[in-house]
Amino acid sequence: MSRSSEKKSVGFATHIIAGGSAGAMEALCCQPLDTIKVRMQLSRSGRAPGTKARGFLATGAYIVKRETPLALYKGLGAVLGGIVPKMAVRFASFEAYRDWLADKQTGKTRVANVFLAGLGAGTTEAVLVVTPMEVVKIRLQAQYHSLADPQDIPRYRNAAHAVYMIVREEGFSALYRGVTLTAIRQATNQGANFTTYQQLKKLAHSYQPELSELPSYQHMLIGLISGAMGPFSNAPIDTIKTRLQKAPAEPGASAARRIAAIAGDMWRQEGVRSFYKGITPRVIRVAPGQAVVFAVYERVRKIIETIKDTDVNGDNYSE
């Protein structure tokens, strides 16, 4: 919690602009790593005795060789389409939950309550935005068609077409397949992420009391560390969720039953390592992604607040 954020709350419009800018920059920088992660999680390589699962670099090279480098950006349209509402909901809900959980007399929020606010923000974004966005993104990323071959026509042509086909063939509820696992993943991600970020930010300010705002490189470093916390704690949940969202629905099978079946199949056929498939690209993607998100968010928010203050001061002066 920075000194400036303690002085005044941030408006929802600021969250939309700053959060959307931060999210878009993260997506453009990190989408290839996310595509590699999804392919690794869906891969059945390494199931045969004596064979090893395809690694991070090998998976990336395999995609580029078979489907061209642009294939690493499959699903980017779905991500960009949902990134503005996702980041706006994340930061706005976190601030709202943190304010509700703050001490009414001092206005300060205890560390445990910051974690709870992060859990709430992650759950909120998962239900409102992330789940349908990821169902569409994963369906697009899971397609092995070559972008260099015009005759290789994919099942889903783009994000909008994927939404149309999924709803038409499987119903609207298919867009929310895996919502429970997504909510758990996002909640633990943001709980760890925001708590670590807020505490490291306080620590940085304590060593530099002369600074009213931390420089961007420090926001990036703090975001990098905080962003790595979530993936290590919930990798199995994310892998099961990816496989659940990629597959079409099974008539008569409940979500809990399908989750148990996927987890059981992974355990029997691929072993415990299968639950951590894609952990390398996920950490490499999420940690720098959060570094970008927090650095861009803080910078854009500061610019907006400066413009607002200038407008207010200008109006007062003209009076």
PDB file of C-alpha atoms in Angstrom:
ATOM      1  CA  MET A   1       0.000   0.000   0.000  1.00  0.00           C
ATOM      2  CA  SER A   2       1.694   3.161  -1.188  1.00  0.00           C
ATOM      3  CA  ARG A   3       1.479   6.485   0.555  1.00  0.00           C
ATOM      4  CA  SER A   4      -0.457   7.973  -2.295  1.00  0.00           C
ATOM      5  CA  SER A   5      -2.990   5.153  -2.266  1.00  0.00           C
ATOM      6  CA  GLU A   6      -3.577   5.682   1.433  1.00  0.00           C
ATOM      7  CA  LYS A   7      -4.387   9.360   0.844  1.00  0.00           C
ATOM      8  CA  LYS A   8      -7.100   8.888  -1.767  1.00  0.00           C
ATOM      9  CA  SER A   9      -9.040   6.077  -3.406  1.00  0.00           C
ATOM     10  CA  VAL A  10      -8.770   5.331  -7.095  1.00  0.00           C
ATOM     11  CA  GLY A  11     -11.820   5.786  -9.341  1.00  0.00           C
ATOM     12  CA  PHE A  12     -13.193   2.929 -11.438  1.00  0.00           C
ATOM     13  CA  ALA A  13     -12.387   4.779 -14.681  1.00  0.00           C
ATOM     14  CA  THR A  14      -8.749   4.902 -13.607  1.00  0.00           C
ATOM     15  CA  HIS A  15      -8.791   1.155 -12.974  1.00  0.00           C
ATOM     16  CA  ILE A  16     -10.182   0.605 -16.483  1.00  0.00           C
ATOM     17  CA  ILE A  17      -7.560   2.783 -18.203  1.00  0.00           C
ATOM     18  CA  ALA A  18      -4.539   1.845 -16.076  1.00  0.00           C
ATOM     19  CA  GLY A  19      -5.522  -1.800 -15.647  1.00  0.00           C
ATOM     20  CA  GLY A  20      -6.437  -2.219 -19.308  1.00  0.00           C
ATOM     21  CA  SER A  21      -3.159  -0.666 -20.454  1.00  0.00           C
ATOM     22  CA  ALA A  22      -1.196  -2.883 -18.089  1.00  0.00           C
ATOM     23  CA  GLY A  23      -3.071  -6.026 -19.119  1.00  0.00           C
ATOM     24  CA  ALA A  24      -2.719  -5.366 -22.840  1.00  0.00           C
ATOM     25  CA  MET A  25       1.029  -4.846 -22.485  1.00  0.00           C
ATOM     26  CA  GLU A  26       1.322  -8.057 -20.462  1.00  0.00           C
ATOM     27  CA  ALA A  27      -0.632 -10.053 -23.059  1.00  0.00           C
ATOM     28  CA  LEU A  28       1.452  -8.800 -25.980  1.00  0.00           C
ATOM     29  CA  CYS A  29       4.691  -9.612 -24.142  1.00  0.00           C
ATOM     30  CA  CYS A  30       3.737 -12.952 -22.611  1.00  0.00           C
ATOM     31  CA  GLN A  31       1.165 -14.703 -24.841  1.00  0.00           C
ATOM     32  CA  PRO A  32       3.741 -17.056 -26.476  1.00  0.00           C
ATOM     33  CA  LEU A  33       4.708 -18.394 -23.041  1.00  0.00           C
ATOM     34  CA  ASP A  34       1.046 -18.997 -22.191  1.00  0.00           C
ATOM     35  CA  THR A  35       0.497 -20.918 -25.444  1.00  0.00           C
ATOM     36  CA  ILE A  36       3.510 -23.136 -24.688  1.00  0.00           C
ATOM     37  CA  LYS A  37       2.174 -23.698 -21.159  1.00  0.00           C
ATOM     38  CA  VAL A  38      -1.253 -24.767 -22.437  1.00  0.00           C
ATOM     39  CA  ARG A  39       0.263 -27.132 -25.025  1.00  0.00           C
ATOM     40  CA  MET A  40       2.472 -28.706 -22.358  1.00  0.00           C
ATOM     41  CA  GLN A  41      -0.504 -29.185 -20.063  1.00  0.00           C
ATOM     42  CA  LEU A  42      -2.535 -30.817 -22.840  1.00  0.00           C
ATOM     43  CA  SER A  43       0.362 -32.931 -24.089  1.00  0.00           C
ATOM     44  CA  ARG A  44       0.288 -36.681 -23.569  1.00  0.00           C
ATOM     45  CA  SER A  45       4.021 -37.021 -24.291  1.00  0.00           C
ATOM     46  CA  GLY A  46       5.961 -38.968 -21.722  1.00  0.00           C
ATOM     47  CA  ARG A  47       3.178 -41.475 -21.049  1.00  0.00           C
ATOM     48  CA  ALA A  48       5.059 -44.435 -22.534  1.00  0.00           C
ATOM     49  CA  PRO A  49       7.544 -46.125 -20.174  1.00  0.00           C
ATOM     50  CA  GLY A  50      11.074 -44.843 -20.594  1.00  0.00           C
ATOM     51  CA  THR A  51      10.031 -41.675 -22.432  1.00  0.00           C
ATOM     52  CA  LYS A  52      10.223 -38.102 -21.238  1.00  0.00           C
ATOM     53  CA  ALA A  53       7.628 -35.382 -21.640  1.00  0.00           C
ATOM     54  CA  ARG A  54       8.485 -32.668 -24.161  1.00  0.00           C
ATOM     55  CA  GLY A  55      10.090 -29.731 -22.343  1.00  0.00           C
ATOM     56  CA  PHE A  56       9.496 -25.988 -22.482  1.00  0.00           C
ATOM     57  CA  LEU A  57      11.949 -25.089 -25.260  1.00  0.00           C
ATOM     58  CA  ALA A  58      11.166 -28.230 -27.257  1.00  0.00           C
ATOM     59  CA  THR A  59       7.444 -27.486 -27.120  1.00  0.00           C
ATOM     60  CA  GLY A  60       8.001 -23.933 -28.332  1.00  0.00           C
ATOM     61  CA  ALA A  61      10.242 -25.109 -31.163  1.00  0.00           C
ATOM     62  CA  TYR A  62       7.705 -27.789 -32.120  1.00  0.00           C
ATOM     63  CA  ILE A  63       4.912 -25.215 -32.394  1.00  0.00           C
ATOM     64  CA  VAL A  64       7.045 -22.838 -34.466  1.00  0.00           C
ATOM     65  CA  LYS A  65       8.213 -25.629 -36.794  1.00  0.00           C
ATOM     66  CA  ARG A  66       4.780 -27.113 -37.454  1.00  0.00           C
ATOM     67  CA  GLU A  67       2.530 -24.042 -37.215  1.00  0.00           C
ATOM     68  CA  THR A  68       4.767 -20.958 -37.802  1.00  0.00           C
ATOM     69  CA  PRO A  69       5.859 -18.436 -35.119  1.00  0.00           C
ATOM     70  CA  LEU A  70       2.463 -16.691 -35.257  1.00  0.00           C
ATOM     71  CA  ALA A  71       0.937 -19.821 -33.715  1.00  0.00           C
ATOM     72  CA  LEU A  72       2.505 -18.772 -30.424  1.00  0.00           C
ATOM     73  CA  TYR A  73      -0.088 -15.960 -30.390  1.00  0.00           C
ATOM     74  CA  LYS A  74      -3.107 -18.219 -30.827  1.00  0.00           C
ATOM     75  CA  GLY A  75      -5.865 -17.093 -28.478  1.00  0.00           C
ATOM     76  CA  LEU A  76      -4.494 -13.549 -28.241  1.00  0.00           C
ATOM     77  CA  GLY A  77      -7.801 -12.095 -29.472  1.00  0.00           C
ATOM     78  CA  ALA A  78      -9.676 -13.729 -26.596  1.00  0.00           C
ATOM     79  CA  VAL A  79      -7.115 -12.427 -24.113  1.00  0.00           C
ATOM     80  CA  LEU A  80      -7.149  -8.861 -25.436  1.00  0.00           C
ATOM     81  CA  GLY A  81     -10.960  -8.910 -25.552  1.00  0.00           C
ATOM     82  CA  GLY A  82     -11.158  -9.741 -21.867  1.00  0.00           C
ATOM     83  CA  ILE A  83      -8.065  -7.994 -20.521  1.00  0.00           C
ATOM     84  CA  VAL A  84      -9.618  -4.561 -19.900  1.00  0.00           C
ATOM     85  CA  PRO A  85     -12.573  -5.836 -17.847  1.00  0.00           C
ATOM     86  CA  LYS A  86     -10.324  -8.412 -16.152  1.00  0.00           C
ATOM     87  CA  MET A  87      -7.785  -5.875 -14.906  1.00  0.00           C
ATOM     88  CA  ALA A  88     -10.438  -3.303 -14.063  1.00  0.00           C
ATOM     89  CA  VAL A  89     -12.339  -5.876 -11.990  1.00  0.00           C
ATOM     90  CA  ARG A  90      -9.113  -7.137 -10.370  1.00  0.00           C
ATOM     91  CA  PHE A  91      -7.817  -3.786  -9.142  1.00  0.00           C
ATOM     92  CA  ALA A  92     -11.221  -2.217  -8.410  1.00  0.00           C
ATOM     93  CA  SER A  93     -12.501  -5.219  -6.432  1.00  0.00           C
ATOM     94  CA  PHE A  94      -9.204  -5.571  -4.547  1.00  0.00           C
ATOM     95  CA  GLU A  95      -9.323  -1.941  -3.449  1.00  0.00           C
ATOM     96  CA  ALA A  96     -13.006  -2.262  -2.495  1.00  0.00           C
ATOM     97  CA  TYR A  97     -12.446  -5.435  -0.447  1.00  0.00           C
ATOM     98  CA  ARG A  98      -9.333  -3.953   1.169  1.00  0.00           C
ATOM     99  CA  ASP A  99     -11.242  -0.813   2.160  1.00  0.00           C
ATOM    100  CA  TRP A 100     -14.099  -2.881   3.618  1.00  0.00           C
ATOM    101  CA  LEU A 101     -11.623  -4.931   5.657  1.00  0.00           C
ATOM    102  CA  ALA A 102      -9.600  -1.916   6.838  1.00  0.00           C
ATOM    103  CA  ASP A 103      -9.631  -0.714  10.427  1.00  0.00           C
ATOM    104  CA  LYS A 104     -12.378   1.914  10.603  1.00  0.00           C
ATOM    105  CA  GLN A 105     -10.373   4.157  12.939  1.00  0.00           C
ATOM    106  CA  THR A 106      -6.899   4.041  11.381  1.00  0.00           C
ATOM    107  CA  GLY A 107      -7.852   3.219   7.794  1.00  0.00           C
ATOM    108  CA  LYS A 108      -5.042   0.647   7.654  1.00  0.00           C
ATOM    109  CA  THR A 109      -5.502  -2.979   6.537  1.00  0.00           C
ATOM    110  CA  ARG A 110      -3.802  -5.871   8.318  1.00  0.00           C
ATOM    111  CA  VAL A 111      -1.726  -8.323   6.266  1.00  0.00           C
ATOM    112  CA  ALA A 112      -4.252 -11.123   6.776  1.00  0.00           C
ATOM    113  CA  ASN A 113      -7.032  -8.893   5.481  1.00  0.00           C
ATOM    114  CA  VAL A 114      -4.943  -7.842   2.479  1.00  0.00           C
ATOM    115  CA  PHE A 115      -4.666 -11.557   1.668  1.00  0.00           C
ATOM    116  CA  LEU A 116      -8.437 -11.955   2.037  1.00  0.00           C
ATOM    117  CA  ALA A 117      -8.962  -8.962  -0.253  1.00  0.00           C
ATOM    118  CA  GLY A 118      -6.701 -10.636  -2.809  1.00  0.00           C
ATOM    119  CA  LEU A 119      -8.692 -13.878  -2.515  1.00  0.00           C
ATOM    120  CA  GLY A 120     -11.889 -11.915  -3.081  1.00  0.00           C
ATOM    121  CA  ALA A 121     -10.451 -10.054  -6.080  1.00  0.00           C
ATOM    122  CA  GLY A 122      -9.232 -13.289  -7.683  1.00  0.00           C
ATOM    123  CA  THR A 123     -12.592 -15.000  -7.188  1.00  0.00           C
ATOM    124  CA  THR A 124     -14.477 -11.989  -8.562  1.00  0.00           C
ATOM    125  CA  GLU A 125     -12.382 -11.737 -11.721  1.00  0.00           C
ATOM    126  CA  ALA A 126     -12.579 -15.511 -12.249  1.00  0.00           C
ATOM    127  CA  VAL A 127     -16.381 -15.540 -12.178  1.00  0.00           C
ATOM    128  CA  LEU A 128     -17.009 -12.317 -14.109  1.00  0.00           C
ATOM    129  CA  VAL A 129     -14.281 -12.448 -16.767  1.00  0.00           C
ATOM    130  CA  VAL A 130     -11.492 -15.027 -16.589  1.00  0.00           C
ATOM    131  CA  THR A 131     -13.385 -18.322 -16.944  1.00  0.00           C
ATOM    132  CA  PRO A 132     -15.195 -17.634 -20.250  1.00  0.00           C
ATOM    133  CA  MET A 133     -12.104 -15.872 -21.596  1.00  0.00           C
ATOM    134  CA  GLU A 134      -9.894 -18.878 -20.808  1.00  0.00           C
ATOM    135  CA  VAL A 135     -12.327 -21.439 -22.220  1.00  0.00           C
ATOM    136  CA  VAL A 136     -12.198 -19.597 -25.547  1.00  0.00           C
ATOM    137  CA  LYS A 137      -8.423 -18.994 -25.346  1.00  0.00           C
ATOM    138  CA  ILE A 138      -7.638 -22.641 -24.581  1.00  0.00           C
ATOM    139  CA  ARG A 139      -9.860 -23.907 -27.412  1.00  0.00           C
ATOM    140  CA  LEU A 140      -7.945 -21.659 -29.818  1.00  0.00           C
ATOM    141  CA  GLN A 141      -4.530 -22.552 -28.394  1.00  0.00           C
ATOM    142  CA  ALA A 142      -5.303 -26.284 -28.529  1.00  0.00           C
ATOM    143  CA  GLN A 143      -5.759 -26.214 -32.325  1.00  0.00           C
ATOM    144  CA  TYR A 144      -2.758 -27.689 -34.117  1.00  0.00           C
ATOM    145  CA  HIS A 145      -3.468 -26.141 -37.535  1.00  0.00           C
ATOM    146  CA  SER A 146      -0.710 -24.393 -39.466  1.00  0.00           C
ATOM    147  CA  LEU A 147      -1.192 -20.689 -40.045  1.00  0.00           C
ATOM    148  CA  ALA A 148       1.023 -20.975 -43.151  1.00  0.00           C
ATOM    149  CA  ASP A 149      -1.341 -23.380 -44.911  1.00  0.00           C
ATOM    150  CA  PRO A 150      -4.586 -21.756 -46.154  1.00  0.00           C
ATOM    151  CA  GLN A 151      -6.090 -25.215 -46.700  1.00  0.00           C
ATOM    152  CA  ASP A 152      -5.604 -26.118 -43.030  1.00  0.00           C
ATOM    153  CA  ILE A 153      -8.893 -24.708 -41.766  1.00  0.00           C
ATOM    154  CA  PRO A 154      -9.279 -24.741 -37.975  1.00  0.00           C
ATOM    155  CA  ARG A 155     -12.467 -25.587 -36.135  1.00  0.00           C
ATOM    156  CA  TYR A 156     -12.476 -22.161 -34.449  1.00  0.00           C
ATOM    157  CA  ARG A 157     -11.431 -19.293 -36.739  1.00  0.00           C
ATOM    158  CA  ASN A 158     -11.143 -16.582 -34.073  1.00  0.00           C
ATOM    159  CA  ALA A 159     -12.372 -15.677 -30.579  1.00  0.00           C
ATOM    160  CA  ALA A 160     -15.825 -14.507 -31.690  1.00  0.00           C
ATOM    161  CA  HIS A 161     -16.329 -17.621 -33.838  1.00  0.00           C
ATOM    162  CA  ALA A 162     -15.193 -19.822 -30.957  1.00  0.00           C
ATOM    163  CA  VAL A 163     -17.753 -18.232 -28.620  1.00  0.00           C
ATOM    164  CA  TYR A 164     -20.488 -18.728 -31.233  1.00  0.00           C
ATOM    165  CA  MET A 165     -19.591 -22.394 -31.860  1.00  0.00           C
ATOM    166  CA  ILE A 166     -19.195 -23.278 -28.184  1.00  0.00           C
ATOM    167  CA  VAL A 167     -22.543 -21.726 -27.223  1.00  0.00           C
ATOM    168  CA  ARG A 168     -24.335 -23.234 -30.234  1.00  0.00           C
ATOM    169  CA  GLU A 169     -22.973 -26.762 -29.786  1.00  0.00           C
ATOM    170  CA  GLU A 170     -22.510 -27.014 -26.031  1.00  0.00           C
ATOM    171  CA  GLY A 171     -24.674 -24.295 -24.512  1.00  0.00           C
ATOM    172  CA  PHE A 172     -23.836 -21.053 -22.715  1.00  0.00           C
ATOM    173  CA  SER A 173     -22.814 -22.943 -19.575  1.00  0.00           C
ATOM    174  CA  ALA A 174     -19.834 -24.404 -21.482  1.00  0.00           C
ATOM    175  CA  LEU A 175     -18.179 -20.984 -21.273  1.00  0.00           C
ATOM    176  CA  TYR A 176     -18.125 -21.467 -17.496  1.00  0.00           C
ATOM    177  CA  ARG A 177     -16.654 -24.955 -17.530  1.00  0.00           C
ATOM    178  CA  GLY A 178     -14.027 -25.167 -14.805  1.00  0.00           C
ATOM    179  CA  VAL A 179     -15.239 -22.013 -13.040  1.00  0.00           C
ATOM    180  CA  THR A 180     -14.623 -23.531  -9.592  1.00  0.00           C
ATOM    181  CA  LEU A 181     -11.029 -24.479 -10.387  1.00  0.00           C
ATOM    182  CA  THR A 182     -10.449 -21.149 -12.108  1.00  0.00           C
ATOM    183  CA  ALA A 183     -11.802 -19.296  -9.068  1.00  0.00           C
ATOM    184  CA  ILE A 184      -9.538 -21.283  -6.730  1.00  0.00           C
ATOM    185  CA  ARG A 185      -6.539 -20.631  -8.966  1.00  0.00           C
ATOM    186  CA  GLN A 186      -7.232 -16.921  -9.371  1.00  0.00           C
ATOM    187  CA  ALA A 187      -8.037 -16.491  -5.676  1.00  0.00           C
ATOM    188  CA  THR A 188      -4.780 -18.078  -4.526  1.00  0.00           C
ATOM    189  CA  ASN A 189      -2.878 -16.222  -7.264  1.00  0.00           C
ATOM    190  CA  GLN A 190      -4.182 -12.797  -6.285  1.00  0.00           C
ATOM    191  CA  GLY A 191      -4.106 -13.499  -2.550  1.00  0.00           C
ATOM    192  CA  ALA A 192      -0.390 -14.291  -2.735  1.00  0.00           C
ATOM    193  CA  ASN A 193       0.261 -11.689  -5.424  1.00  0.00           C
ATOM    194  CA  PHE A 194      -1.312  -8.641  -3.753  1.00  0.00           C
ATOM    195  CA  THR A 195      -0.116  -9.555  -0.259  1.00  0.00           C
ATOM    196  CA  THR A 196       3.492  -9.997  -1.370  1.00  0.00           C
ATOM    197  CA  TYR A 197       3.358  -6.868  -3.540  1.00  0.00           C
ATOM    198  CA  GLN A 198       1.891  -4.669  -0.785  1.00  0.00           C
ATOM    199  CA  GLN A 199       4.379  -5.885   1.833  1.00  0.00           C
ATOM    200  CA  LEU A 200       7.420  -5.521  -0.422  1.00  0.00           C
ATOM    201  CA  LYS A 201       6.221  -2.068  -1.440  1.00  0.00           C
ATOM    202  CA  LYS A 202       6.002  -1.024   2.216  1.00  0.00           C
ATOM    203  CA  LEU A 203       9.474  -2.443   2.812  1.00  0.00           C
ATOM    204  CA  ALA A 204      10.888  -0.508  -0.151  1.00  0.00           C
ATOM    205  CA  HIS A 205       9.325   2.712   1.153  1.00  0.00           C
ATOM    206  CA  SER A 206      10.765   2.083   4.624  1.00  0.00           C
ATOM    207  CA  TYR A 207      14.282   2.014   3.140  1.00  0.00           C
ATOM    208  CA  GLN A 208      13.595   5.089   0.966  1.00  0.00           C
ATOM    209  CA  PRO A 209      11.478   7.442   3.099  1.00  0.00           C
ATOM    210  CA  GLU A 210      12.440  10.388   0.919  1.00  0.00           C
ATOM    211  CA  LEU A 211      10.516   8.935  -2.065  1.00  0.00           C
ATOM    212  CA  SER A 212       6.795   9.672  -2.384  1.00  0.00           C
ATOM    213  CA  GLU A 213       6.592   7.197  -5.299  1.00  0.00           C
ATOM    214  CA  LEU A 214       8.819   4.225  -6.080  1.00  0.00           C
ATOM    215  CA  PRO A 215      10.562   4.255  -9.482  1.00  0.00           C
ATOM    216  CA  SER A 216       9.166   1.973 -12.201  1.00  0.00           C
ATOM    217  CA  TYR A 217      12.059  -0.484 -12.055  1.00  0.00           C
ATOM    218  CA  GLN A 218      11.289  -1.147  -8.374  1.00  0.00           C
ATOM    219  CA  HIS A 219       7.604  -1.712  -9.169  1.00  0.00           C
ATOM    220  CA  MET A 220       8.741  -4.200 -11.822  1.00  0.00           C
ATOM    221  CA  LEU A 221      11.091  -6.030  -9.459  1.00  0.00           C
ATOM    222  CA  ILE A 222       8.451  -6.242  -6.720  1.00  0.00           C
ATOM    223  CA  GLY A 223       5.850  -7.396  -9.267  1.00  0.00           C
ATOM    224  CA  LEU A 224       8.254 -10.044 -10.566  1.00  0.00           C
ATOM    225  CA  ILE A 225       8.696 -11.535  -7.087  1.00  0.00           C
ATOM    226  CA  SER A 226       5.018 -11.335  -6.147  1.00  0.00           C
ATOM    227  CA  GLY A 227       3.937 -12.811  -9.488  1.00  0.00           C
ATOM    228  CA  ALA A 228       5.969 -15.981  -8.934  1.00  0.00           C
ATOM    229  CA  MET A 229       4.142 -16.834  -5.704  1.00  0.00           C
ATOM    230  CA  GLY A 230       0.874 -18.101  -7.187  1.00  0.00           C
ATOM    231  CA  PRO A 231       1.995 -20.605  -9.854  1.00  0.00           C
ATOM    232  CA  PHE A 232       3.995 -22.740  -7.441  1.00  0.00           C
ATOM    233  CA  SER A 233       1.037 -23.009  -5.047  1.00  0.00           C
ATOM    234  CA  ASN A 234      -1.669 -23.983  -7.544  1.00  0.00           C
ATOM    235  CA  ALA A 235      -0.009 -25.657 -10.553  1.00  0.00           C
ATOM    236  CA  PRO A 236      -2.025 -28.925 -10.215  1.00  0.00           C
ATOM    237  CA  ILE A 237      -5.288 -26.959 -10.161  1.00  0.00           C
ATOM    238  CA  ASP A 238      -4.288 -25.055 -13.298  1.00  0.00           C
ATOM    239  CA  THR A 239      -3.309 -28.206 -15.224  1.00  0.00           C
ATOM    240  CA  ILE A 240      -6.566 -30.021 -14.393  1.00  0.00           C
ATOM    241  CA  LYS A 241      -8.535 -26.874 -15.258  1.00  0.00           C
ATOM    242  CA  THR A 242      -6.846 -26.613 -18.671  1.00  0.00           C
ATOM    243  CA  ARG A 243      -7.695 -30.208 -19.573  1.00  0.00           C
ATOM    244  CA  LEU A 244     -11.261 -29.795 -18.315  1.00  0.00           C
ATOM    245  CA  GLN A 245     -11.847 -26.636 -20.359  1.00  0.00           C
ATOM    246  CA  LYS A 246     -10.318 -28.072 -23.524  1.00  0.00           C
ATOM    247  CA  ALA A 247     -12.579 -31.122 -23.657  1.00  0.00           C
ATOM    248  CA  PRO A 248     -16.269 -31.045 -24.686  1.00  0.00           C
ATOM    249  CA  ALA A 249     -18.875 -31.829 -22.058  1.00  0.00           C
ATOM    250  CA  GLU A 250     -19.775 -35.426 -21.233  1.00  0.00           C
ATOM    251  CA  PRO A 251     -23.563 -35.970 -20.998  1.00  0.00           C
ATOM    252  CA  GLY A 252     -24.650 -36.863 -17.468  1.00  0.00           C
ATOM    253  CA  ALA A 253     -21.224 -36.257 -15.902  1.00  0.00           C
ATOM    254  CA  SER A 254     -21.000 -33.648 -13.148  1.00  0.00           C
ATOM    255  CA  ALA A 255     -18.108 -31.207 -12.965  1.00  0.00           C
ATOM    256  CA  ALA A 256     -16.790 -32.859  -9.791  1.00  0.00           C
ATOM    257  CA  ARG A 257     -16.909 -36.272 -11.442  1.00  0.00           C
ATOM    258  CA  ARG A 258     -15.051 -35.031 -14.525  1.00  0.00           C
ATOM    259  CA  ILE A 259     -12.402 -33.298 -12.397  1.00  0.00           C
ATOM    260  CA  ALA A 260     -11.871 -36.506 -10.429  1.00  0.00           C
ATOM    261  CA  ALA A 261     -11.671 -38.540 -13.648  1.00  0.00           C
ATOM    262  CA  ILE A 262      -9.100 -36.186 -15.204  1.00  0.00           C
ATOM    263  CA  ALA A 263      -6.982 -36.141 -12.034  1.00  0.00           C
ATOM    264  CA  GLY A 264      -7.183 -39.935 -11.702  1.00  0.00           C
ATOM    265  CA  ASP A 265      -6.218 -40.481 -15.333  1.00  0.00           C
ATOM    266  CA  MET A 266      -3.263 -38.122 -14.991  1.00  0.00           C
ATOM    267  CA  TRP A 267      -2.070 -39.873 -11.836  1.00  0.00           C
ATOM    268  CA  ARG A 268      -2.344 -43.388 -13.296  1.00  0.00           C
ATOM    269  CA  GLN A 269      -0.987 -42.768 -16.780  1.00  0.00           C
ATOM    270  CA  GLU A 270       1.464 -39.883 -16.361  1.00  0.00           C
ATOM    271  CA  GLY A 271       2.401 -39.773 -12.692  1.00  0.00           C
ATOM    272  CA  VAL A 272       2.689 -36.893 -10.252  1.00  0.00           C
ATOM    273  CA  ARG A 273       4.863 -34.864 -12.639  1.00  0.00           C
ATOM    274  CA  SER A 274       1.902 -34.439 -14.988  1.00  0.00           C
ATOM    275  CA  PHE A 275       0.252 -32.116 -12.446  1.00  0.00           C
ATOM    276  CA  TYR A 276       3.181 -29.730 -12.865  1.00  0.00           C
ATOM    277  CA  LYS A 277       3.350 -29.771 -16.659  1.00  0.00           C
ATOM    278  CA  GLY A 278       3.816 -26.278 -17.972  1.00  0.00           C
ATOM    279  CA  ILE A 279       5.075 -24.904 -14.635  1.00  0.00           C
ATOM    280  CA  THR A 280       8.263 -23.502 -16.237  1.00  0.00           C
ATOM    281  CA  PRO A 281       6.542 -21.386 -18.922  1.00  0.00           C
ATOM    282  CA  ARG A 282       3.807 -20.471 -16.457  1.00  0.00           C
ATOM    283  CA  VAL A 283       6.265 -19.022 -13.927  1.00  0.00           C
ATOM    284  CA  ILE A 284       8.287 -17.430 -16.721  1.00  0.00           C
ATOM    285  CA  ARG A 285       5.052 -15.958 -18.076  1.00  0.00           C
ATOM    286  CA  VAL A 286       3.261 -14.957 -14.863  1.00  0.00           C
ATOM    287  CA  ALA A 287       6.201 -13.450 -12.970  1.00  0.00           C
ATOM    288  CA  PRO A 288       7.394 -11.063 -15.732  1.00  0.00           C
ATOM    289  CA  GLY A 289       3.732 -10.531 -16.628  1.00  0.00           C
ATOM    290  CA  GLN A 290       2.995  -9.226 -13.154  1.00  0.00           C
ATOM    291  CA  ALA A 291       6.165  -7.124 -13.304  1.00  0.00           C
ATOM    292  CA  VAL A 292       4.785  -5.491 -16.459  1.00  0.00           C
ATOM    293  CA  VAL A 293       1.261  -5.201 -15.024  1.00  0.00           C
ATOM    294  CA  PHE A 294       2.240  -3.455 -11.788  1.00  0.00           C
ATOM    295  CA  ALA A 295       4.835  -1.184 -13.418  1.00  0.00           C
ATOM    296  CA  VAL A 296       2.470  -0.050 -16.192  1.00  0.00           C
ATOM    297  CA  TYR A 297      -0.526   0.175 -13.838  1.00  0.00           C
ATOM    298  CA  GLU A 298       1.322   2.337 -11.300  1.00  0.00           C
ATOM    299  CA  ARG A 299       2.757   4.571 -14.029  1.00  0.00           C
ATOM    300  CA  VAL A 300      -0.528   5.098 -15.895  1.00  0.00           C
ATOM    301  CA  ARG A 301      -2.426   5.623 -12.642  1.00  0.00           C
ATOM    302  CA  LYS A 302       0.108   8.246 -11.567  1.00  0.00           C
ATOM    303  CA  ILE A 303      -0.245  10.049 -14.919  1.00  0.00           C
ATOM    304  CA  ILE A 304      -4.042  10.068 -14.626  1.00  0.00           C
ATOM    305  CA  GLU A 305      -3.927  11.346 -11.037  1.00  0.00           C
ATOM    306  CA  THR A 306      -1.461  14.086 -12.057  1.00  0.00           C
ATOM    307  CA  ILE A 307      -3.775  15.173 -14.878  1.00  0.00           C
ATOM    308  CA  LYS A 308      -6.740  15.229 -12.489  1.00  0.00           C
ATOM    309  CA  ASP A 309      -4.816  17.252  -9.910  1.00  0.00           C
ATOM    310  CA  THR A 310      -3.706  19.692 -12.609  1.00  0.00           C
ATOM    311  CA  ASP A 311      -7.310  20.140 -13.769  1.00  0.00           C
ATOM    312  CA  VAL A 312      -8.528  20.729 -10.203  1.00  0.00           C
ATOM    313  CA  ASN A 313      -5.755  23.195  -9.417  1.00  0.00           C
ATOM    314  CA  GLY A 314      -6.322  24.958 -12.714  1.00  0.00           C
ATOM    315  CA  ASP A 315     -10.040  25.307 -11.988  1.00  0.00           C
ATOM    316  CA  ASN A 316      -9.330  26.655  -8.514  1.00  0.00           C
ATOM    317  CA  TYR A 317      -6.808  29.126  -9.897  1.00  0.00           C
ATOM    318  CA  SER A 318      -9.238  30.410 -12.511  1.00  0.00           C
ATOM    319  CA  GLU A 319     -11.814  31.044  -9.847  1.00  0.00           C
TER     320      GLU A 319
END
